[in-house]
GROMACS .gro file of C-alpha atoms in nm:
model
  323
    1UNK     CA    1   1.183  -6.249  -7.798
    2UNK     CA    2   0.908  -6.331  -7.584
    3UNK     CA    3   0.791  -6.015  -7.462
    4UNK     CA    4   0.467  -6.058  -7.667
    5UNK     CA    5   0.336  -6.319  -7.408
    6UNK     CA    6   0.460  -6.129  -7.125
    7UNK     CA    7   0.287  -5.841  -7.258
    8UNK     CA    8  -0.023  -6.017  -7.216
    9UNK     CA    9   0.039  -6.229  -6.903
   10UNK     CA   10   0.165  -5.978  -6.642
   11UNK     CA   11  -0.001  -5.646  -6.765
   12UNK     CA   12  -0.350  -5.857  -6.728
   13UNK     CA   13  -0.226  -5.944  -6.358
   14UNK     CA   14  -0.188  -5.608  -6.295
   15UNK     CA   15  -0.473  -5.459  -6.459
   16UNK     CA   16  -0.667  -5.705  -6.202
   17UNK     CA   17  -0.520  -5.565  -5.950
   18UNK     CA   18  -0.466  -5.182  -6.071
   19UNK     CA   19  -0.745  -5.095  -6.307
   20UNK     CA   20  -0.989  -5.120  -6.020
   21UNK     CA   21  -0.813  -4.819  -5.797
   22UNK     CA   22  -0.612  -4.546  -5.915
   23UNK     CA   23  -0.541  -4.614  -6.301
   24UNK     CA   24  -0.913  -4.638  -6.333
   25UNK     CA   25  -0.945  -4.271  -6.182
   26UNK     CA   26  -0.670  -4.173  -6.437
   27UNK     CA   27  -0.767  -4.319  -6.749
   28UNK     CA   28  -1.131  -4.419  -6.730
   29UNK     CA   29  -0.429  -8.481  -4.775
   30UNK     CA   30  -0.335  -8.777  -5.054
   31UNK     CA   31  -0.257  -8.736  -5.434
   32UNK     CA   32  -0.490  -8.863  -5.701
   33UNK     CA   33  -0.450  -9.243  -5.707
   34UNK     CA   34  -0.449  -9.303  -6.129
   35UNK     CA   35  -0.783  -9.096  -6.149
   36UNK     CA   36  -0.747  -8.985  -6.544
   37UNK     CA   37  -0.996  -8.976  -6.739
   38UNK     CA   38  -0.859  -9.171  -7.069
   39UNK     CA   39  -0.904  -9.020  -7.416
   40UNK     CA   40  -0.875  -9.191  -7.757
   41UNK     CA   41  -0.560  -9.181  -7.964
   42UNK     CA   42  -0.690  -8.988  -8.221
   43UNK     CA   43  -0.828  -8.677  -7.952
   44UNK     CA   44  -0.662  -8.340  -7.987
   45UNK     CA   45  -0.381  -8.290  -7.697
   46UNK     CA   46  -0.422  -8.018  -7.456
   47UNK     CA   47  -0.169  -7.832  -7.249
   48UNK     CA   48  -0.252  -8.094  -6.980
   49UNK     CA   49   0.016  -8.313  -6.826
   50UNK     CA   50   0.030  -8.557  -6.561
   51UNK     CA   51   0.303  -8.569  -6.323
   52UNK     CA   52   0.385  -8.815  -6.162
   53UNK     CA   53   0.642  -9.061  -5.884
   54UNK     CA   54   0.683  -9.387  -5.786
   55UNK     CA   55   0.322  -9.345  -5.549
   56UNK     CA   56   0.145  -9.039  -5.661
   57UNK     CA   57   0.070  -8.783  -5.891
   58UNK     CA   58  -0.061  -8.458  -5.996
   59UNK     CA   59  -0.242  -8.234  -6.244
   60UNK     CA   60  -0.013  -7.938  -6.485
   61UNK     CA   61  -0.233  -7.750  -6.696
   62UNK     CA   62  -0.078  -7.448  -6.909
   63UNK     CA   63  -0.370  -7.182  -6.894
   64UNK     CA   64  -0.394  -6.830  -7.109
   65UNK     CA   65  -0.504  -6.541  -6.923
   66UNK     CA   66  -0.787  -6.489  -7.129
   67UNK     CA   67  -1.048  -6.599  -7.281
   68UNK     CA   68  -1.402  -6.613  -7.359
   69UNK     CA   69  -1.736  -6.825  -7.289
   70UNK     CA   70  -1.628  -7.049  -7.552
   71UNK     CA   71  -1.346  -7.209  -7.380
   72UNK     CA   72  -1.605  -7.376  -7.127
   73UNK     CA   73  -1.660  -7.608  -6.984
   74UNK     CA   74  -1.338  -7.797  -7.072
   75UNK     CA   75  -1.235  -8.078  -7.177
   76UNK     CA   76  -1.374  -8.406  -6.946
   77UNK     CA   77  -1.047  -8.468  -6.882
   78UNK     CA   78  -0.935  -8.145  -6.720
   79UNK     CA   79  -1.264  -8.092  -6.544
   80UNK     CA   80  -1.250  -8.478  -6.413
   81UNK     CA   81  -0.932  -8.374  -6.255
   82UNK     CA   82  -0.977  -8.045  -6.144
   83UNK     CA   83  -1.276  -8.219  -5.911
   84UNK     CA   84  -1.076  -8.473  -5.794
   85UNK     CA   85  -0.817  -8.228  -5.659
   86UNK     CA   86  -0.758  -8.117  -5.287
   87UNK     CA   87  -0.554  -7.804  -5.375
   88UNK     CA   88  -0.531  -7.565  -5.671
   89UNK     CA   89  -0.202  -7.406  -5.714
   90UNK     CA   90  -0.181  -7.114  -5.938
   91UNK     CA   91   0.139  -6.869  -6.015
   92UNK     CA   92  -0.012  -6.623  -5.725
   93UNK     CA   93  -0.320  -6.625  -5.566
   94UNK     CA   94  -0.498  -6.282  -5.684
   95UNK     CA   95  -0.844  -6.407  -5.498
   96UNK     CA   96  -0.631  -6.344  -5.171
   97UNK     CA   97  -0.715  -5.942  -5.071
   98UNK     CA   98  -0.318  -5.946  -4.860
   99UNK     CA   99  -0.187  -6.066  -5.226
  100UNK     CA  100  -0.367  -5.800  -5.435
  101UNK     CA  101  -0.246  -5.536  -5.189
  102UNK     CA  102   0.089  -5.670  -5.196
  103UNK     CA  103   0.106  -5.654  -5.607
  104UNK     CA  104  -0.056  -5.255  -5.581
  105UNK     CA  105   0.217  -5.169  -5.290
  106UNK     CA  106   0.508  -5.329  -5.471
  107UNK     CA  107   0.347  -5.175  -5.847
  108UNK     CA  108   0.380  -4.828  -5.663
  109UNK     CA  109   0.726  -4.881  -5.508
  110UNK     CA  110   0.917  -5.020  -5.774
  111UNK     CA  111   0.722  -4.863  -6.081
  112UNK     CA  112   0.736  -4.460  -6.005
  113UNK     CA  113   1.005  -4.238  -6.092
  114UNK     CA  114   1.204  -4.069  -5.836
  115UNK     CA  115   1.049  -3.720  -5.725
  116UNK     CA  116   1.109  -3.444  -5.968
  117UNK     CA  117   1.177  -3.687  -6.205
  118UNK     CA  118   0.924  -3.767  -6.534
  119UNK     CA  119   0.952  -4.055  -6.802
  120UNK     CA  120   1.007  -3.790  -7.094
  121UNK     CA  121   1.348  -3.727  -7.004
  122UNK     CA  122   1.471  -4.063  -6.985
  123UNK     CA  123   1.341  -4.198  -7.335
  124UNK     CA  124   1.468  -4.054  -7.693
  125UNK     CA  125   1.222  -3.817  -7.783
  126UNK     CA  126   1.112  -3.974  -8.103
  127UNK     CA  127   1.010  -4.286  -7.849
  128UNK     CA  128   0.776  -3.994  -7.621
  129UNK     CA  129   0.630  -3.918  -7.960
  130UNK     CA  130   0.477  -4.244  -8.016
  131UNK     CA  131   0.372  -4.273  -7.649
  132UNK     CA  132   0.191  -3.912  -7.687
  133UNK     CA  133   0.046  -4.011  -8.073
  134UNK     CA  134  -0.107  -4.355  -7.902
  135UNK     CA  135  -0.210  -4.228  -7.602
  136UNK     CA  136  -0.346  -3.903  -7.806
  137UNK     CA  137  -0.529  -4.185  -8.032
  138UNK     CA  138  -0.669  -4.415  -7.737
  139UNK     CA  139  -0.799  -4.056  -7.524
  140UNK     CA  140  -0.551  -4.203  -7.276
  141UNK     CA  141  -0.360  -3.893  -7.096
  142UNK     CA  142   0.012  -3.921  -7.134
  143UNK     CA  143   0.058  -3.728  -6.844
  144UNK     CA  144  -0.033  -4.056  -6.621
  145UNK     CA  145   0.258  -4.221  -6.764
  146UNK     CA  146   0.528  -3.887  -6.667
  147UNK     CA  147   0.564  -4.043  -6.312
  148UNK     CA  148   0.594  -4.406  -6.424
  149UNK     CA  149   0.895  -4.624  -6.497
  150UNK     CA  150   0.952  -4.704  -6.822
  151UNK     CA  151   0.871  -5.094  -6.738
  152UNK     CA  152   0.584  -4.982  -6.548
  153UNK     CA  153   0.438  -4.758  -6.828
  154UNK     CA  154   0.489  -5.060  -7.091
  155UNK     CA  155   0.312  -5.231  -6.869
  156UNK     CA  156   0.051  -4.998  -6.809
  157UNK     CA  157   0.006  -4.948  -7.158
  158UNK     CA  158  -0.045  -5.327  -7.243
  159UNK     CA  159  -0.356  -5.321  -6.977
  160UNK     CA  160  -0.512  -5.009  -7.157
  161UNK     CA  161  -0.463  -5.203  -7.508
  162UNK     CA  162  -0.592  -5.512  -7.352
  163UNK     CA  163  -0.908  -5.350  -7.202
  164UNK     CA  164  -0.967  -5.171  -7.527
  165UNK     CA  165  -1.002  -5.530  -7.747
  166UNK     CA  166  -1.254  -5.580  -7.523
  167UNK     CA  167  -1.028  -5.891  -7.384
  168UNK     CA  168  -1.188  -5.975  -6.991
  169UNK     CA  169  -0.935  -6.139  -6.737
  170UNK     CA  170  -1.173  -6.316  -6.530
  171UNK     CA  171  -1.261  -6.559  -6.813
  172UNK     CA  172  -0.895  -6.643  -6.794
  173UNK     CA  173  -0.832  -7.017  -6.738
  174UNK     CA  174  -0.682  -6.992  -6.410
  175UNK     CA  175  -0.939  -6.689  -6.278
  176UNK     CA  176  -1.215  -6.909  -6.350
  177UNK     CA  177  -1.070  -7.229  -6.168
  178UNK     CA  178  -0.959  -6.977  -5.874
  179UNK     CA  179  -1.350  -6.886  -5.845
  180UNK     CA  180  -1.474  -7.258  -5.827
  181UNK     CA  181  -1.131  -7.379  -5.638
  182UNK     CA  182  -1.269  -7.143  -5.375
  183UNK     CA  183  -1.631  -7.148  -5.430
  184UNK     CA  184  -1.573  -7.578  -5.381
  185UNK     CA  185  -1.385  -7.495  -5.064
  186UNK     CA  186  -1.068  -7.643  -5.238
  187UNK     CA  187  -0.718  -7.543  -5.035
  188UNK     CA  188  -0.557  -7.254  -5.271
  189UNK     CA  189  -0.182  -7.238  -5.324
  190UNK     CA  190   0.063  -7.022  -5.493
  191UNK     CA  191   0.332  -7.057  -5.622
  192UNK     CA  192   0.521  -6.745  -5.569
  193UNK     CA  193   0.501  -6.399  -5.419
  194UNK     CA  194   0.400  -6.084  -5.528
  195UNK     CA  195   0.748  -5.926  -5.514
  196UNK     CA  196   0.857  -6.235  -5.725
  197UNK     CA  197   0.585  -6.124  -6.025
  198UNK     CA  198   0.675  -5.824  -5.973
  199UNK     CA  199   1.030  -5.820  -5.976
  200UNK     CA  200   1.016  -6.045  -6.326
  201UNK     CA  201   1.008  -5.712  -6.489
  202UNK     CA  202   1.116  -5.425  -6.255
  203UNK     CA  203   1.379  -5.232  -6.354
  204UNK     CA  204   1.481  -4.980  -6.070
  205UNK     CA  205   1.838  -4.916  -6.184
  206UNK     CA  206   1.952  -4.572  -6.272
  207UNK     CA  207   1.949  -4.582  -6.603
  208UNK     CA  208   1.643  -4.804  -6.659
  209UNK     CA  209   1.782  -4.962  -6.979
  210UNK     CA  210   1.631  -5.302  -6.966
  211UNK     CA  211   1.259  -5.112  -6.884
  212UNK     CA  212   1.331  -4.840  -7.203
  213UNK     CA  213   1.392  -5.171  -7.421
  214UNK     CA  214   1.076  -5.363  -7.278
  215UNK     CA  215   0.890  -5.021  -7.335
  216UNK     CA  216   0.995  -5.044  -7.666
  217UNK     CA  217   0.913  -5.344  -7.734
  218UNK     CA  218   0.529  -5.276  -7.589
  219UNK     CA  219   0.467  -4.938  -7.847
  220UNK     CA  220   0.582  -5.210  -8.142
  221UNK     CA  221   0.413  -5.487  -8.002
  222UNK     CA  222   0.008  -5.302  -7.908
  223UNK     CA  223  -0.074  -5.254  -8.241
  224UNK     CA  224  -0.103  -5.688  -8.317
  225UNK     CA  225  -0.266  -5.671  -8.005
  226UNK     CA  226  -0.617  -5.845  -8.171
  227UNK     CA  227  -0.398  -6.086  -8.433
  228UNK     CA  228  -0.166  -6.147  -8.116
  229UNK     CA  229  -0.455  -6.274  -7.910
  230UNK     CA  230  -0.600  -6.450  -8.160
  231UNK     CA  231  -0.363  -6.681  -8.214
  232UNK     CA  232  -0.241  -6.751  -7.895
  233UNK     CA  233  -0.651  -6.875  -7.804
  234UNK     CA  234  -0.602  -7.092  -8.160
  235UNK     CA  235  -0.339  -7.265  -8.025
  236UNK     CA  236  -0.451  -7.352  -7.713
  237UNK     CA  237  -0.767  -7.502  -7.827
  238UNK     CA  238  -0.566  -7.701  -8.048
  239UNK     CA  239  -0.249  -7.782  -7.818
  240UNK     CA  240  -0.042  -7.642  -8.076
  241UNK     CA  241   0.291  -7.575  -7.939
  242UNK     CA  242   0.475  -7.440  -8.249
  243UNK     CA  243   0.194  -7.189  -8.324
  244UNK     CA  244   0.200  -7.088  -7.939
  245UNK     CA  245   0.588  -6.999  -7.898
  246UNK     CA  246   0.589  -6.853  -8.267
  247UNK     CA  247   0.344  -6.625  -8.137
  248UNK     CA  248   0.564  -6.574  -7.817
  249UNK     CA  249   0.892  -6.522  -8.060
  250UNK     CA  250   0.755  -6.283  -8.288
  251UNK     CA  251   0.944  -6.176  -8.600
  252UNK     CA  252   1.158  -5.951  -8.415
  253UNK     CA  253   1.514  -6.076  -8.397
  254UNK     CA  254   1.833  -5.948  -8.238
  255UNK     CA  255   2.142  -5.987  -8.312
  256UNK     CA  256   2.444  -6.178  -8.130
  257UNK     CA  257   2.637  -5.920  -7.901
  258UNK     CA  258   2.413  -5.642  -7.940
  259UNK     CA  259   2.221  -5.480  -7.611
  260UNK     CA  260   1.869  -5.548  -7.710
  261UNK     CA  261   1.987  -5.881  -7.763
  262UNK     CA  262   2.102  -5.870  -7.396
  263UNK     CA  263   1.798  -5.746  -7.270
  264UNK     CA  264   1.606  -5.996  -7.446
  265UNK     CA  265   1.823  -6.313  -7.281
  266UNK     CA  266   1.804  -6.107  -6.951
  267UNK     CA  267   1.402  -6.066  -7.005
  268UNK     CA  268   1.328  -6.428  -7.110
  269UNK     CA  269   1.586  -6.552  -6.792
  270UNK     CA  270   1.369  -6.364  -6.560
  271UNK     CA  271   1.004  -6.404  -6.708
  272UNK     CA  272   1.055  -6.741  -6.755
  273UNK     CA  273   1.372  -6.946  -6.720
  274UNK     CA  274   1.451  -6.879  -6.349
  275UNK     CA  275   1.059  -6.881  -6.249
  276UNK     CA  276   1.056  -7.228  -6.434
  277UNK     CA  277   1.310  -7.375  -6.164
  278UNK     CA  278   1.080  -7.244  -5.910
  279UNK     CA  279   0.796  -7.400  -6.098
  280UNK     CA  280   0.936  -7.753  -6.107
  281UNK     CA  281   1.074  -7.742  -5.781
  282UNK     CA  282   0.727  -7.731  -5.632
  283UNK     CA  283   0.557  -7.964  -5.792
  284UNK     CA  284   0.804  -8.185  -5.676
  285UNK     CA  285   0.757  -8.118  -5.348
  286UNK     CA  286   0.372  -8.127  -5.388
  287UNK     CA  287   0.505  -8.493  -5.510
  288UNK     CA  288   0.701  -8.615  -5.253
  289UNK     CA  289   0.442  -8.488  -4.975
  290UNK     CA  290   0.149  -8.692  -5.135
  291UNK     CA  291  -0.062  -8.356  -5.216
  292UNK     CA  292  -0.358  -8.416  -5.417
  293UNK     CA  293  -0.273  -8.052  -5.662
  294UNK     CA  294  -0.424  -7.935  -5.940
  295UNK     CA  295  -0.106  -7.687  -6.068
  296UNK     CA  296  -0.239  -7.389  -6.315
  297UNK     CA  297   0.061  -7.174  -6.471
  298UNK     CA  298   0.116  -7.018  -6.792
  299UNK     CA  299   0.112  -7.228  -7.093
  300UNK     CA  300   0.416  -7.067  -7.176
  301UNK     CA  301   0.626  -7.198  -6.888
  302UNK     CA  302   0.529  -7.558  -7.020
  303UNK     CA  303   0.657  -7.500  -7.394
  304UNK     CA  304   1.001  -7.322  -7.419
  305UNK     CA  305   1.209  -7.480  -7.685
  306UNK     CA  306   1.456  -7.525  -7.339
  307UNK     CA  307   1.398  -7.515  -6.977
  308UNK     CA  308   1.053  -7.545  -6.933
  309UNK     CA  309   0.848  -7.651  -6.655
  310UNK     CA  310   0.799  -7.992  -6.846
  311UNK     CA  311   1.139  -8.098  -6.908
  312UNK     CA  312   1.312  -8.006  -6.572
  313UNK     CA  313   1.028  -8.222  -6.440
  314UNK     CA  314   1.134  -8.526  -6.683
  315UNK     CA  315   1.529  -8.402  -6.621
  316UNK     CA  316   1.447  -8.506  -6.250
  317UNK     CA  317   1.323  -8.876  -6.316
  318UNK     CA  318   0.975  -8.784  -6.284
  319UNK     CA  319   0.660  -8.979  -6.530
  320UNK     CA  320   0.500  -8.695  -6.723
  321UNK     CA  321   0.205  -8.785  -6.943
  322UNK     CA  322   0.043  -8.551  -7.162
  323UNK     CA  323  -0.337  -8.544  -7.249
   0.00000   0.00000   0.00000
C-alpha cells in the first residue's frame, strides 16, 4: 500500500503551508525544438523523460519532496532543460500566496471535527493510546489532534515526524525549481487545485473509516520515518524504480475482500491513479499547443507498476524517451 509515499508527499505540502501559522503556535510561446543534452549509454538514468509529438516536445521529471544540498546542482541534462523552458509546471503552485491560502482554508474545512465532537471517540481506544504514547514521547500535545479528523491528524502527525528528522521541504526538487522558475521570470503552471490535493485524502463522511485506516497506517508507518527517507533519496539518485515503489509498497499487505484492503485500492485510486489521468492529460495539451514546459510531479506518479503518468502518455501514441 502506498501510503508510505503519501505520507511523505502531502503531509510536507501541508506542513509548507500549515507549520508556519497555527500548528506552529500549537506544537512549537514554442516547445523545445530537440534541445537534449545527450548522455552516454553507460550514464545512470534519472527520473527524466522526454515527451514528445509529431512537432514538439517537453520535459517530465519525477521529483521527491525532499532533499538535501547534495542533490545539486543536477544532472547537465535536467538543468540544460530546465533553462531552456518557458513554463514550469508543478502539481500546485505553493509559491502562489491565493494557493497557500486556498490549501490552509480547505485544511480547516475539511480536516476538523464537527463541534462538540473530538477524535478520541471515533478511534478504538487502544489506537488513542499510541497517539497519546507518541505524542507524550515527541512533547507534541495530543490535545491539538482532539479537534482534527482522523485523515487530518495522520497527516498532521507525518509533518511533526518529518520536521523532527530534521528533513527541510524547500530543498525539495520541485521547491527549489519553483524558486529559480520564478526568480528567472519563467511562466509557472499547475497542474491542479488546492481542493484537488486536498480532497486526495479527505475523508468527511460520518464514519470517517477510510481516514481511521490512513491514521493507522501513519502511527505504523512514523517510526521508519529515517530508513523510509533514506531509501526513497537512494533511489532517486540512482533511477532505481524497483527500490522506489518497494519503498512505496511496504511490507504491509492486505488481503483480497477485506476493508483495509478496500481502503487501500480506494487510497492508491485517489492519491495516484485518478490524479495520473489528470497528469497525462495535460501534458498533452501542453503538447498539442506547442508550450515550451518543464513538468515537475512526484516520482511516484511516473513509476506505478500500472497507470502511471508514463504509460498513459505512451498508451496515447506519444514518443517518450527517458534520460
Amino acid at each position: 500500500m502506498k501510503a508510505r509515499y503519501v505520507m511523505i508527499h502531502l503531509a510536507l505540502r501541508v506542513m509548507c503551508v500549515l507549520f508556519s501559522g497555527w500548528l506552529l503556535l500549537s506544537c512549537a510561446g514554442n516547445a523545445p525544438r530537440e534541445t537534449s543534452a545527450p548522455q552516454s549509454a553507460s550514464a545512470p538514468q534519472h527520473f527524466f523523460w522526454k515527451v514528445s509529438d509529431s512537432n514538439s516536445s517537453v520535459w517530465l521529471l519525477g521529483s521527491i519532496h525532499f532533499a538535501d544540498s547534495s542533490f545539486y546542482p543536477l544532472d547537465s541534462v535536467i538543468e540544460t532543460a530546465f533553462a531552456n523552458a518557458e513554463e514550469l509546471a508543478v502539481e500546485i503552485d505553493v509559491s502562489d500566496d491565493s494557493v497557500s491560502s486556498e490549501i490552509a482554508s480547505e485544511s480547516m474545512q475539511r480536516g476538523m471535527m464537527p463541534a462538540g465532537k473530538r477524535l478520541q471517540d471515533i478511534l478504538p481506544p487502544e489506537m488513542w493510546n499510541s497517539i497519546d504514547s507518541i505524542c507524550s514521547a515527541w512533547g507534541f500535545p495530543s490535545m491539538t489532534l482532539q479537534v482534527m479528523r482522523p485523515w487530518f491528524a495522520a497527516m498532521t502527525l507525518s509533518a511533526f515526524a518529518i520536521q523532527r528528522a530534521g528533513i527541510d521541504p524547500t530543498l525539495g526538487v520541485d521547491a527549489v525549481l519553483l524558486d529559480r522558475a520564478a526568480h528567472d521570470g519563467k511562466a509557472i503552471v499547475g497542474l491542479e487545485t488546492a481542493s484537488e490535493q486536498i480532497g486526495a485524502l479527505a475523508d468527511t463522511t460520518d464514519s470517517d473509516s477510510a481516514g481511521i485506516f490512513y491514521l493507522k497506517s501513519t502511527l505504523r508507518e512514523v517510526s521508519e520515518l529515517d530508513s523510509m527517507v533514506a531509501r526513497i533519496v537512494r533511489a532517486w539518485k540512482t533511477g532505481d524504480d524497483a527500490l522506489l515503489r518497494e519503498t512505496m509498497e511496504g511490507e504491509k499487505k492486505y488481503d483480497e475482500g477485506t476493508r483495509e484492503k478496500e481502503f487501500s485500492d480506494k487510497l492508491d485510486e485517489k492519491v495516484y491513479k485518478s490524479r495520473n489521468v489528470k497528469i497525462a492529460e495535460r501534458i498533452a495539451e501542453f503538447l498539442s499547443e506547442d508550450r515550451n514546459v518543464f513538468v515537475v510531479v512526484g516520482a511516484a506518479h511516473l513509476v506505478l507498476d500500472e497507470d502511471n503518468v508514463v504509460d498513459l502518455l505512451r498508451r496515447r501514441g506519444l514518443k517518450v524517451q527517458r534520460y
